[in-house]
Structure formats: C-alpha cells, structure tokens
Amino acid sequence: MPAKTKIIIDTDPGIDDILALLLALSGKAEEIEVLLISLTFGNVEVRSCLRNVVSMFHIMEREMLWRQEQGRPPGFSALQAHRPVVALGAEEPLQDQTMLADYFHGMDGLGGIHASHPHLTPAETWEHLFDPSADPHILKPVPTGIATGSFAHQSFIPSKRLAHEEILQTLRENEPGTVTLIAIGPMTNLALAAAADPETFLRTKEVVVMGGAIGQPGNVTPVSEFNAYADAVAAARVFALTSPMPASTLPPSSSTEPLYPSKLSKELKLRLFSVDITERHSITKGQFQRTVSPFLEAGSPLAEWVGAFMAHAFRKLESMELGHESDNVSLSLHDPICAWYALTADDARWRPTSASPEDIRIETSGQWTRGMCIVDRRNRQRIDSEVESSGDHGLWLSTRAGNRILRMDGSPGEDEFGGILMEKIFA
C-alpha cells in the first residue's frame, strides 16, 4: 500500500478553496492526512478567511451527526482520524498594494452566507482561540456532542503561532520529504517561511501551486492570474528556490542582505497548476443541482451550506460573461484540482508538460504585467554560463540558472472532475 500523503494546505477561503478543503478532508484516513491549514489574505481579508474555515468545521460536525442519525456513513474519515492545526497568517502582500477577489466571492468570501444563513455560522467565541494574548482557559474543547449554538473546536486544533511559523514547525516535526505543501492562495506565507528558514522549508516533499497563466489569458488582468498577481513578489521568491542559482531569478530588493544563502542543500520541487489546466476542470450549475438536491431535501446541513455559496457563484458567473446562462453556467474548479492531485498523485495520468521542467518567472515590477508568468519562447542555443552576456540578459539561456517548474498539463479524467468532486464530498 502506498504511504499516506501528508499535506499542508495554505489557502484564502474563498468558494473554490472551501471545495478543495472539503475534498481533501473527505479522503480516506489511510490515504491522506491534513496536518495544517494555514490562512492568508487573498479572496477576502484573512479574518474572513478564518471565519469561513471555522464555519466549515462547524458544518462538517453537524453533517457527520446528521448522517449518523440518518443511518448513513459519516464520511470525512481523514478528518475523523486526524484533526488539522489551523493557523492565521499574512494580512497583506510583501510589497504590493493589497488586491482582494471579493468582487466574485462576496465580501465575506462565501457569497454573503453569514448574513443570509446565520443559523449555519457558529457564534464568534472562537476568535479567542487564535489570539496569542488570550487566556488559554477561556474556551476548552468539548469531548462529546456537536456544537450548535456555541462553538466547540472538536475538529481542528487552533494555533496561536503565525501561519508561516506553523508551516516551519510542521516541517520540522516530520521526516524530510514526507510533507506536500499545497498553496491555493497568494504565496505570502510560503515566502515568509522560506525567508525565515530556507533549509527547513526545503524539507517539503514538493510544493503544489495553483497559480499563474501561461498560454491562457489571466483572470484578473489580461496576462495575470489572481494568486500570482495578489503577491507577485512572494510568488517570485518561492519560484526562485527551484533554481540552481536562486539569485538569478529573485525580484529586485532594496536590502543589501541576500534573501537566501548562496548554497542550499537542494532545489525546491514545485508543481504548478496554472489556469491552463485548472480551467479545463469545472462543474455546471445543472450538474451541481442534480447532485445536491436529494441531500438538500433530506435535510443535509452541508448541502444547505454549500448550496448557498454555490448559488452565489453561479449567479455571479451568469452576470459576468456572455454565454453563461441557465443550467450550463460552468464554474472552474481551480483550487480543488490541487487537493485531487494530493489524493491521487500516484495516478500515471497526472502529467507535466513535455517541456517541463520549465523556466517560468514571475514579473514583479511591470506597470501592466504584475504577476505575469514569463517564459522564453525564443529558439536559442543554451549556454553553460553563470554570467550574463550581451546576448543573454537575465541568464535565460544559461544551463546553470533559471527556475525549474513542473507545469501540469494532464490529469485523470478532467471531463469528469465535477462529478468526482461532488461524489467525494457528499459520499
């Protein structure tokens, strides 16, 4: 039997982020273990992201109780076997102006669900759990039963550390090469962790990133995908760790101190799920409603909760683009594909591009190109050099420099992914 996959999920929940988390936690206990959920700003500000994650655990507890009462398998065995740590992280990008995606996800990140469905949101007594100055005895875990009016943190372990510190601590506590770090939001927490302790950060098995646009248009500017745009400097700094010479691709800095040591023990393995592949994985409004309706009619708390924010997403899509109407309106499942990869990484149908590893770099200073993924499309001879020349500004042609990114291009049954996602989540 393959070894259990251990993962950290760095996220900014977010509609599709929540779907990704539900998918990961619905895995079998012997297949996957979610060690840590680290939170960053992104789709909405980070405190709203935290409320969304806490609400998710609240709903999952209610859902598992409801399933048991109905004589159904409770599901979510990965969650029942291991409670993940939840840590609060970056509130803003390293250098850029903050950009949020509340125009799509709603001001709270889930289509206004906390106002429209307050009975599905736990009382906010949980906020003290993440305050380093709070008395640890204010709230205690409840050993049995499911919280309804107040909140009992049975399904996760709240951390008082900053998210990037918790990422490093998790990597220290596990054997090198055994933890996959999944980044489905801006990469600020990852960049902070890498800068604080590069060698500990490199203990990760691989970093799986949802972000960037290569051959497809961007989704926040004509050339930039949201996660790469929201903190382009952070993305560039993490990407640089895949290079034999990280300094060759790091963004400009006013600091005289090097960000990383000149010699590192290894190069980071980074697997990129850009919009080029994620946009090919989607679910239609009709497909979603056909799956969820029976659970909703039977009284499933999870179906009511997910149905509310997905209805917002489909309405927003209908209003944003021509051709999106009725049951055929389609939501791209950008973030869930990374969780699906974690669950099925041994499947031979997961394929990088034929050109991988690719030298993909993130633009950090262009007026119109912030967050753009730059690749060298010139048919030029590669050279064995560590020094720039007049014909190779930026060391694009050097065999000793540049990033080494595994850009994913093939998956197991992309046309069926929407159905697979719903089946896993609703068991």
CSV table of C-alpha atoms in Angstrom, one decimal:
chain,number,residue,atom,x,y,z
A,1,MET,CA,0.0,0.0,0.0
A,2,PRO,CA,1.4,3.5,-0.9
A,3,ALA,CA,2.4,5.6,2.0
A,4,LYS,CA,-0.1,8.1,3.4
A,5,THR,CA,0.1,11.5,1.9
A,6,LYS,CA,0.8,14.2,4.5
A,7,ILE,CA,-0.2,17.7,3.4
A,8,ILE,CA,-0.3,21.4,4.5
A,9,ILE,CA,-2.9,23.5,2.7
A,10,ASP,CA,-2.2,27.2,2.5
A,11,THR,CA,-5.4,28.9,1.5
A,12,ASP,CA,-7.6,32.0,1.3
A,13,PRO,CA,-11.1,30.6,1.5
A,14,GLY,CA,-13.0,31.5,-0.9
A,15,ILE,CA,-15.6,29.4,-2.6
A,16,ASP,CA,-13.3,27.0,-4.6
A,17,ASP,CA,-10.9,26.9,-1.6
A,18,ILE,CA,-13.6,25.5,0.6
A,19,LEU,CA,-14.4,22.9,-2.0
A,20,ALA,CA,-10.7,22.0,-2.1
A,21,LEU,CA,-10.6,21.7,1.7
A,22,LEU,CA,-13.8,19.5,1.8
A,23,LEU,CA,-12.3,17.3,-0.9
A,24,ALA,CA,-9.0,16.8,1.0
A,25,LEU,CA,-10.8,16.1,4.3
A,26,SER,CA,-13.2,13.6,2.6
A,27,GLY,CA,-10.3,11.4,1.7
A,28,LYS,CA,-9.7,8.0,3.4
A,29,ALA,CA,-7.7,8.1,6.6
A,30,GLU,CA,-5.2,5.6,5.2
A,31,GLU,CA,-4.7,7.8,2.1
A,32,ILE,CA,-4.3,11.4,3.3
A,33,GLU,CA,-3.5,13.4,6.5
A,34,VAL,CA,-4.1,17.1,6.6
A,35,LEU,CA,-1.6,18.3,9.1
A,36,LEU,CA,-2.1,22.1,8.8
A,37,ILE,CA,-4.4,24.6,7.2
A,38,SER,CA,-2.6,27.9,7.1
A,39,LEU,CA,-4.5,31.0,6.2
A,40,THR,CA,-3.7,34.1,4.1
A,41,PHE,CA,-5.4,37.1,2.8
A,42,GLY,CA,-6.5,36.8,-0.9
A,43,ASN,CA,-10.0,36.2,-2.0
A,44,VAL,CA,-11.0,38.3,1.1
A,45,GLU,CA,-9.2,39.6,4.1
A,46,VAL,CA,-7.6,37.0,6.3
A,47,ARG,CA,-10.0,37.3,9.3
A,48,SER,CA,-12.9,36.5,7.0
A,49,CYS,CA,-11.0,33.5,5.7
A,50,LEU,CA,-10.6,32.3,9.2
A,51,ARG,CA,-14.3,32.6,9.9
A,52,ASN,CA,-15.1,30.6,6.7
A,53,VAL,CA,-12.8,27.8,7.8
A,54,VAL,CA,-14.2,27.7,11.3
A,55,SER,CA,-17.7,27.7,9.8
A,56,MET,CA,-16.7,24.8,7.6
A,57,PHE,CA,-15.7,22.7,10.5
A,58,HIS,CA,-18.9,23.6,12.4
A,59,ILE,CA,-20.9,22.5,9.4
A,60,MET,CA,-18.9,19.3,8.9
A,61,GLU,CA,-19.5,18.3,12.6
A,62,ARG,CA,-23.3,18.9,12.1
A,63,GLU,CA,-23.2,17.0,8.8
A,64,MET,CA,-21.5,13.9,10.3
A,65,LEU,CA,-24.1,13.9,13.1
A,66,TRP,CA,-26.9,14.2,10.6
A,67,ARG,CA,-25.5,11.3,8.5
A,68,GLN,CA,-25.3,9.1,11.6
A,69,GLU,CA,-28.9,9.9,12.6
A,70,GLN,CA,-29.9,9.0,9.0
A,71,GLY,CA,-28.1,5.7,9.1
A,72,ARG,CA,-25.6,6.9,6.6
A,73,PRO,CA,-21.8,6.5,6.7
A,74,PRO,CA,-20.5,9.7,8.4
A,75,GLY,CA,-17.7,10.2,5.8
A,76,PHE,CA,-14.7,12.5,6.2
A,77,SER,CA,-12.6,9.7,7.6
A,78,ALA,CA,-9.4,11.7,7.1
A,79,LEU,CA,-10.8,14.4,9.4
A,80,GLN,CA,-12.0,11.9,11.9
A,81,ALA,CA,-8.6,10.2,12.1
A,82,HIS,CA,-6.6,13.4,12.5
A,83,ARG,CA,-7.5,17.0,13.5
A,84,PRO,CA,-5.6,19.5,11.5
A,85,VAL,CA,-4.0,22.6,13.0
A,86,VAL,CA,-5.4,25.9,11.8
A,87,ALA,CA,-3.2,29.0,11.8
A,88,LEU,CA,-3.8,32.6,10.9
A,89,GLY,CA,-1.3,34.2,8.5
A,90,ALA,CA,-0.5,37.1,6.2
A,91,GLU,CA,-2.8,40.1,6.2
A,92,GLU,CA,-1.2,41.8,3.2
A,93,PRO,CA,1.3,41.1,0.4
A,94,LEU,CA,5.1,41.6,0.9
A,95,GLN,CA,5.4,44.7,-1.1
A,96,ASP,CA,2.4,45.3,-3.5
A,97,GLN,CA,-0.9,47.0,-2.9
A,98,THR,CA,-3.5,44.6,-1.5
A,99,MET,CA,-5.8,43.1,-4.1
A,100,LEU,CA,-8.8,41.1,-3.0
A,101,ALA,CA,-11.3,39.0,-5.0
A,102,ASP,CA,-14.4,39.9,-3.0
A,103,TYR,CA,-16.0,41.1,-6.3
A,104,PHE,CA,-16.5,37.5,-7.1
A,105,HIS,CA,-16.6,35.6,-3.8
A,106,GLY,CA,-18.6,38.2,-1.9
A,107,MET,CA,-17.5,40.5,1.0
A,108,ASP,CA,-17.3,37.5,3.4
A,109,GLY,CA,-15.7,35.2,0.8
A,110,LEU,CA,-18.8,32.9,0.6
A,111,GLY,CA,-21.4,35.0,-1.1
A,112,GLY,CA,-22.7,36.7,2.0
A,113,ILE,CA,-23.6,33.4,3.6
A,114,HIS,CA,-23.0,34.6,7.2
A,115,ALA,CA,-25.7,37.2,6.8
A,116,SER,CA,-28.1,35.2,4.6
A,117,HIS,CA,-27.8,31.9,6.6
A,118,PRO,CA,-26.8,33.0,10.1
A,119,HIS,CA,-28.0,29.6,11.6
A,120,LEU,CA,-25.1,27.9,9.7
A,121,THR,CA,-22.4,30.2,11.2
A,122,PRO,CA,-21.1,29.4,14.7
A,123,ALA,CA,-21.0,32.1,17.4
A,124,GLU,CA,-17.8,34.0,17.2
A,125,THR,CA,-16.5,33.0,20.7
A,126,TRP,CA,-13.8,31.0,18.7
A,127,GLU,CA,-11.9,34.2,17.9
A,128,HIS,CA,-10.1,34.0,21.3
A,129,LEU,CA,-8.6,30.7,20.2
A,130,PHE,CA,-6.2,32.4,17.8
A,131,ASP,CA,-5.2,35.3,20.0
A,132,PRO,CA,-1.7,34.8,21.5
A,133,SER,CA,-2.6,37.1,24.4
A,134,ALA,CA,-5.8,35.4,25.3
A,135,ASP,CA,-6.2,33.2,28.3
A,136,PRO,CA,-5.9,29.5,27.1
A,137,HIS,CA,-8.6,28.5,29.7
A,138,ILE,CA,-11.3,30.8,28.2
A,139,LEU,CA,-12.5,28.0,25.9
A,140,LYS,CA,-11.9,24.3,26.3
A,141,PRO,CA,-12.6,21.5,23.8
A,142,VAL,CA,-15.9,19.8,24.3
A,143,PRO,CA,-15.2,16.0,24.5
A,144,THR,CA,-18.5,14.8,23.2
A,145,GLY,CA,-21.5,16.0,21.2
A,146,ILE,CA,-21.8,18.5,18.3
A,147,ALA,CA,-21.8,22.3,18.9
A,148,THR,CA,-25.0,24.0,17.6
A,149,GLY,CA,-25.5,27.4,19.2
A,150,SER,CA,-22.0,28.0,20.6
A,151,PHE,CA,-18.8,26.6,19.2
A,152,ALA,CA,-16.7,23.7,20.3
A,153,HIS,CA,-13.4,23.1,18.5
A,154,GLN,CA,-13.6,19.3,18.2
A,155,SER,CA,-12.5,19.1,14.5
A,156,PHE,CA,-9.3,21.2,14.5
A,157,ILE,CA,-6.5,22.5,16.7
A,158,PRO,CA,-6.3,26.3,16.8
A,159,SER,CA,-2.8,27.7,16.7
A,160,LYS,CA,-1.5,30.9,18.3
A,161,ARG,CA,1.5,30.9,16.1
A,162,LEU,CA,1.7,32.9,12.8
A,163,ALA,CA,1.0,30.7,9.8
A,164,HIS,CA,4.5,30.8,8.4
A,165,GLU,CA,5.9,29.8,11.8
A,166,GLU,CA,3.5,26.9,12.0
A,167,ILE,CA,4.5,25.8,8.5
A,168,LEU,CA,8.1,25.6,9.5
A,169,GLN,CA,7.2,23.8,12.8
A,170,THR,CA,5.2,21.2,10.9
A,171,LEU,CA,8.0,20.5,8.5
A,172,ARG,CA,10.5,20.2,11.5
A,173,GLU,CA,8.2,17.6,13.2
A,174,ASN,CA,8.0,15.4,10.1
A,175,GLU,CA,10.7,13.5,8.2
A,176,PRO,CA,12.2,15.4,5.3
A,177,GLY,CA,10.5,14.6,2.0
A,178,THR,CA,7.2,13.5,3.6
A,179,VAL,CA,5.0,16.6,3.6
A,180,THR,CA,3.4,18.1,0.5
A,181,LEU,CA,2.7,21.9,0.8
A,182,ILE,CA,-0.3,22.9,-1.3
A,183,ALA,CA,-0.7,26.6,-2.0
A,184,ILE,CA,-4.1,27.7,-3.3
A,185,GLY,CA,-3.9,31.3,-2.4
A,186,PRO,CA,-1.3,34.1,-2.6
A,187,MET,CA,2.1,32.7,-1.6
A,188,THR,CA,2.9,35.2,1.1
A,189,ASN,CA,3.0,32.7,4.0
A,190,LEU,CA,5.3,30.4,1.9
A,191,ALA,CA,7.6,33.2,1.1
A,192,LEU,CA,7.8,34.3,4.8
A,193,ALA,CA,8.6,30.7,5.8
A,194,ALA,CA,11.2,30.3,3.1
A,195,ALA,CA,13.0,33.5,4.1
A,196,ALA,CA,12.9,32.7,7.8
A,197,ASP,CA,14.5,29.3,7.4
A,198,PRO,CA,15.2,28.2,3.9
A,199,GLU,CA,16.6,24.8,4.8
A,200,THR,CA,13.6,23.8,6.9
A,201,PHE,CA,11.3,25.0,4.1
A,202,LEU,CA,13.2,22.7,1.7
A,203,ARG,CA,12.3,19.7,3.9
A,204,THR,CA,9.0,19.7,2.0
A,205,LYS,CA,8.4,16.8,-0.5
A,206,GLU,CA,7.0,19.2,-3.1
A,207,VAL,CA,5.1,22.5,-3.3
A,208,VAL,CA,1.9,22.2,-5.3
A,209,VAL,CA,0.8,25.7,-6.5
A,210,MET,CA,-2.5,26.8,-8.1
A,211,GLY,CA,-1.5,30.0,-9.9
A,212,GLY,CA,-0.3,31.7,-13.0
A,213,ALA,CA,-1.3,31.8,-16.6
A,214,ILE,CA,1.0,30.7,-19.4
A,215,GLY,CA,-0.9,30.2,-22.7
A,216,GLN,CA,-4.3,31.3,-21.5
A,217,PRO,CA,-5.4,34.9,-20.6
A,218,GLY,CA,-5.3,35.9,-17.0
A,219,ASN,CA,-8.4,36.1,-14.8
A,220,VAL,CA,-7.6,39.4,-13.0
A,221,THR,CA,-5.6,41.2,-15.8
A,222,PRO,CA,-5.1,40.2,-19.4
A,223,VAL,CA,-1.9,38.4,-18.5
A,224,SER,CA,-2.1,37.6,-14.8
A,225,GLU,CA,-3.9,35.0,-12.7
A,226,PHE,CA,-5.2,36.2,-9.3
A,227,ASN,CA,-2.9,34.3,-6.9
A,228,ALA,CA,0.3,35.3,-8.8
A,229,TYR,CA,-1.0,38.9,-9.0
A,230,ALA,CA,-2.0,39.3,-5.4
A,231,ASP,CA,1.6,38.8,-4.2
A,232,ALA,CA,3.9,38.7,-7.2
A,233,VAL,CA,7.0,39.2,-5.1
A,234,ALA,CA,6.1,36.2,-2.8
A,235,ALA,CA,5.5,34.0,-5.8
A,236,ALA,CA,8.8,35.0,-7.4
A,237,ARG,CA,10.7,34.3,-4.2
A,238,VAL,CA,9.2,30.8,-3.9
A,239,PHE,CA,9.8,30.0,-7.6
A,240,ALA,CA,13.4,31.1,-7.2
A,241,LEU,CA,14.1,28.2,-4.8
A,242,THR,CA,13.6,25.8,-7.8
A,243,SER,CA,16.7,27.3,-9.4
A,244,PRO,CA,20.3,26.1,-9.1
A,245,MET,CA,21.1,29.8,-8.6
A,246,PRO,CA,18.1,31.4,-6.7
A,247,ALA,CA,19.7,34.8,-7.0
A,248,SER,CA,19.3,34.6,-10.8
A,249,THR,CA,15.5,34.9,-10.7
A,250,LEU,CA,14.8,36.7,-7.4
A,251,PRO,CA,13.0,40.1,-7.8
A,252,PRO,CA,14.8,43.3,-7.2
A,253,SER,CA,15.3,44.2,-3.5
A,254,SER,CA,16.5,47.3,-1.6
A,255,SER,CA,18.1,45.1,1.0
A,256,THR,CA,21.8,44.6,0.9
A,257,GLU,CA,21.4,41.2,2.7
A,258,PRO,CA,20.9,38.2,0.5
A,259,LEU,CA,17.4,36.6,0.9
A,260,TYR,CA,18.8,33.0,0.6
A,261,PRO,CA,22.3,31.6,1.3
A,262,SER,CA,24.4,31.2,-1.8
A,263,LYS,CA,24.5,27.5,-1.3
A,264,LEU,CA,21.4,25.5,-0.4
A,265,SER,CA,21.2,21.7,0.2
A,266,LYS,CA,18.7,21.1,-2.7
A,267,GLU,CA,16.4,22.7,-5.2
A,268,LEU,CA,12.7,23.0,-4.4
A,269,LYS,CA,10.4,20.7,-6.3
A,270,LEU,CA,7.4,22.9,-7.4
A,271,ARG,CA,4.4,21.6,-9.3
A,272,LEU,CA,2.4,24.3,-11.0
A,273,PHE,CA,-1.3,24.1,-11.8
A,274,SER,CA,-1.8,27.2,-13.9
A,275,VAL,CA,-5.2,28.3,-15.3
A,276,ASP,CA,-4.2,26.5,-18.5
A,277,ILE,CA,-5.1,23.2,-16.8
A,278,THR,CA,-7.5,24.3,-14.0
A,279,GLU,CA,-9.9,25.9,-16.4
A,280,ARG,CA,-10.4,22.5,-18.0
A,281,HIS,CA,-11.8,21.2,-14.8
A,282,SER,CA,-15.3,22.5,-14.0
A,283,ILE,CA,-18.8,21.9,-12.8
A,284,THR,CA,-22.0,23.2,-14.3
A,285,LYS,CA,-25.0,24.6,-12.4
A,286,GLY,CA,-27.2,21.8,-13.5
A,287,GLN,CA,-24.7,19.1,-12.6
A,288,PHE,CA,-24.3,20.6,-9.1
A,289,GLN,CA,-28.0,20.9,-8.5
A,290,ARG,CA,-28.7,17.3,-9.6
A,291,THR,CA,-26.1,16.1,-7.1
A,292,VAL,CA,-27.1,18.3,-4.2
A,293,SER,CA,-30.9,18.4,-4.4
A,294,PRO,CA,-31.5,14.9,-2.9
A,295,PHE,CA,-29.3,15.8,0.1
A,296,LEU,CA,-30.9,19.2,0.5
A,297,GLU,CA,-34.4,17.7,0.5
A,298,ALA,CA,-33.3,15.1,3.1
A,299,GLY,CA,-32.0,17.9,5.4
A,300,SER,CA,-28.2,17.8,5.0
A,301,PRO,CA,-26.6,20.8,6.7
A,302,LEU,CA,-23.6,20.5,4.3
A,303,ALA,CA,-25.9,20.6,1.3
A,304,GLU,CA,-27.6,23.7,2.6
A,305,TRP,CA,-24.3,25.4,3.3
A,306,VAL,CA,-22.5,24.6,0.1
A,307,GLY,CA,-25.7,25.1,-2.0
A,308,ALA,CA,-26.0,28.7,-0.6
A,309,PHE,CA,-22.5,29.9,-1.6
A,310,MET,CA,-22.5,27.9,-4.9
A,311,ALA,CA,-25.8,29.6,-5.9
A,312,HIS,CA,-24.0,32.9,-5.4
A,313,ALA,CA,-21.1,31.8,-7.6
A,314,PHE,CA,-23.3,30.7,-10.4
A,315,ARG,CA,-25.3,33.9,-10.3
A,316,LYS,CA,-22.1,35.9,-10.4
A,317,LEU,CA,-20.9,33.9,-13.4
A,318,GLU,CA,-24.2,34.5,-15.2
A,319,SER,CA,-23.8,38.2,-14.7
A,320,MET,CA,-20.1,38.5,-15.7
A,321,GLU,CA,-19.8,36.7,-19.0
A,322,LEU,CA,-21.8,36.2,-22.2
A,323,GLY,CA,-22.8,32.7,-22.8
A,324,HIS,CA,-23.2,31.8,-19.1
A,325,GLU,CA,-26.8,31.0,-18.6
A,326,SER,CA,-29.2,28.5,-17.1
A,327,ASP,CA,-28.0,25.0,-16.2
A,328,ASN,CA,-25.0,25.3,-18.5
A,329,VAL,CA,-23.2,28.0,-16.5
A,330,SER,CA,-19.9,26.5,-15.5
A,331,LEU,CA,-17.6,27.1,-12.5
A,332,SER,CA,-13.9,26.4,-13.0
A,333,LEU,CA,-12.5,24.3,-10.1
A,334,HIS,CA,-9.1,25.9,-9.8
A,335,ASP,CA,-8.3,25.0,-6.3
A,336,PRO,CA,-9.9,21.6,-5.9
A,337,ILE,CA,-7.7,20.1,-8.6
A,338,CYS,CA,-4.7,20.6,-6.3
A,339,ALA,CA,-6.4,18.6,-3.5
A,340,TRP,CA,-7.4,16.0,-6.0
A,341,TYR,CA,-3.7,15.7,-7.0
A,342,ALA,CA,-2.8,15.1,-3.4
A,343,LEU,CA,-5.3,12.3,-3.2
A,344,THR,CA,-4.3,10.6,-6.5
A,345,ALA,CA,-0.7,11.6,-7.1
A,346,ASP,CA,0.4,8.1,-8.0
A,347,ASP,CA,-2.0,8.0,-10.9
A,348,ALA,CA,0.1,7.9,-14.1
A,349,ARG,CA,-2.4,10.2,-15.9
A,350,TRP,CA,-1.0,13.2,-14.0
A,351,ARG,CA,1.5,14.6,-16.5
A,352,PRO,CA,3.6,17.7,-16.7
A,353,THR,CA,4.1,19.5,-20.0
A,354,SER,CA,6.6,17.9,-22.4
A,355,ALA,CA,8.9,20.9,-21.8
A,356,SER,CA,9.0,20.5,-18.0
A,357,PRO,CA,10.8,21.5,-16.0
A,358,GLU,CA,10.3,25.0,-17.5
A,359,ASP,CA,12.0,28.2,-16.6
A,360,ILE,CA,8.9,30.2,-15.5
A,361,ARG,CA,9.5,33.5,-13.8
A,362,ILE,CA,7.0,35.9,-12.2
A,363,GLU,CA,7.0,39.6,-13.2
A,364,THR,CA,7.0,41.8,-10.1
A,365,SER,CA,7.6,45.4,-11.3
A,366,GLY,CA,5.8,45.9,-14.7
A,367,GLN,CA,3.0,48.6,-14.9
A,368,TRP,CA,0.6,46.3,-16.7
A,369,THR,CA,2.3,42.9,-16.2
A,370,ARG,CA,2.4,42.4,-12.4
A,371,GLY,CA,2.0,38.7,-11.7
A,372,MET,CA,2.6,37.6,-15.3
A,373,CYS,CA,4.4,34.3,-15.9
A,374,ILE,CA,7.3,34.9,-18.2
A,375,VAL,CA,8.7,32.1,-20.4
A,376,ASP,CA,11.4,32.2,-23.0
A,377,ARG,CA,9.8,31.3,-26.4
A,378,ARG,CA,12.9,32.1,-28.4
A,379,ASN,CA,14.6,29.2,-30.2
A,380,ARG,CA,18.0,29.9,-28.9
A,381,GLN,CA,21.0,27.7,-28.1
A,382,ARG,CA,21.5,27.0,-24.4
A,383,ILE,CA,24.9,28.0,-22.9
A,384,ASP,CA,26.9,26.8,-19.9
A,385,SER,CA,27.4,30.0,-18.1
A,386,GLU,CA,26.8,31.7,-14.7
A,387,VAL,CA,27.5,35.2,-16.1
A,388,GLU,CA,25.2,37.5,-18.1
A,389,SER,CA,26.3,38.4,-21.6
A,390,SER,CA,25.1,41.0,-24.1
A,391,GLY,CA,23.2,38.2,-25.8
A,392,ASP,CA,21.7,36.7,-22.6
A,393,HIS,CA,20.4,39.4,-20.3
A,394,GLY,CA,18.7,37.7,-17.3
A,395,LEU,CA,20.5,34.4,-17.8
A,396,TRP,CA,17.6,32.9,-19.8
A,397,LEU,CA,19.9,30.7,-21.8
A,398,SER,CA,22.1,29.5,-19.0
A,399,THR,CA,22.0,25.8,-18.1
A,400,ARG,CA,23.1,26.8,-14.6
A,401,ALA,CA,20.4,29.4,-13.8
A,402,GLY,CA,16.7,30.0,-14.2
A,403,ASN,CA,13.8,28.3,-12.4
A,404,ARG,CA,12.8,24.7,-12.8
A,405,ILE,CA,9.0,24.4,-12.7
A,406,LEU,CA,6.9,21.2,-13.3
A,407,ARG,CA,3.9,22.7,-15.1
A,408,MET,CA,1.0,20.2,-15.1
A,409,ASP,CA,-0.9,19.5,-18.3
A,410,GLY,CA,-2.7,16.2,-17.9
A,411,SER,CA,-5.0,14.7,-15.2
A,412,PRO,CA,-7.1,11.6,-14.6
A,413,GLY,CA,-10.4,12.3,-16.4
A,414,GLU,CA,-10.7,16.1,-16.5
A,415,ASP,CA,-14.1,15.9,-18.1
A,416,GLU,CA,-15.5,14.0,-15.1
A,417,PHE,CA,-13.9,16.0,-12.3
A,418,GLY,CA,-17.0,18.0,-11.3
A,419,GLY,CA,-18.9,14.7,-10.7
A,420,ILE,CA,-15.9,13.2,-8.8
A,421,LEU,CA,-15.7,16.2,-6.5
A,422,MET,CA,-19.4,16.1,-5.6
A,423,GLU,CA,-19.3,12.3,-5.1
A,424,LYS,CA,-16.3,12.6,-2.7
A,425,ILE,CA,-17.8,15.5,-0.7
A,426,PHE,CA,-21.3,14.1,-0.4
A,427,ALA,CA,-20.2,10.4,-0.1
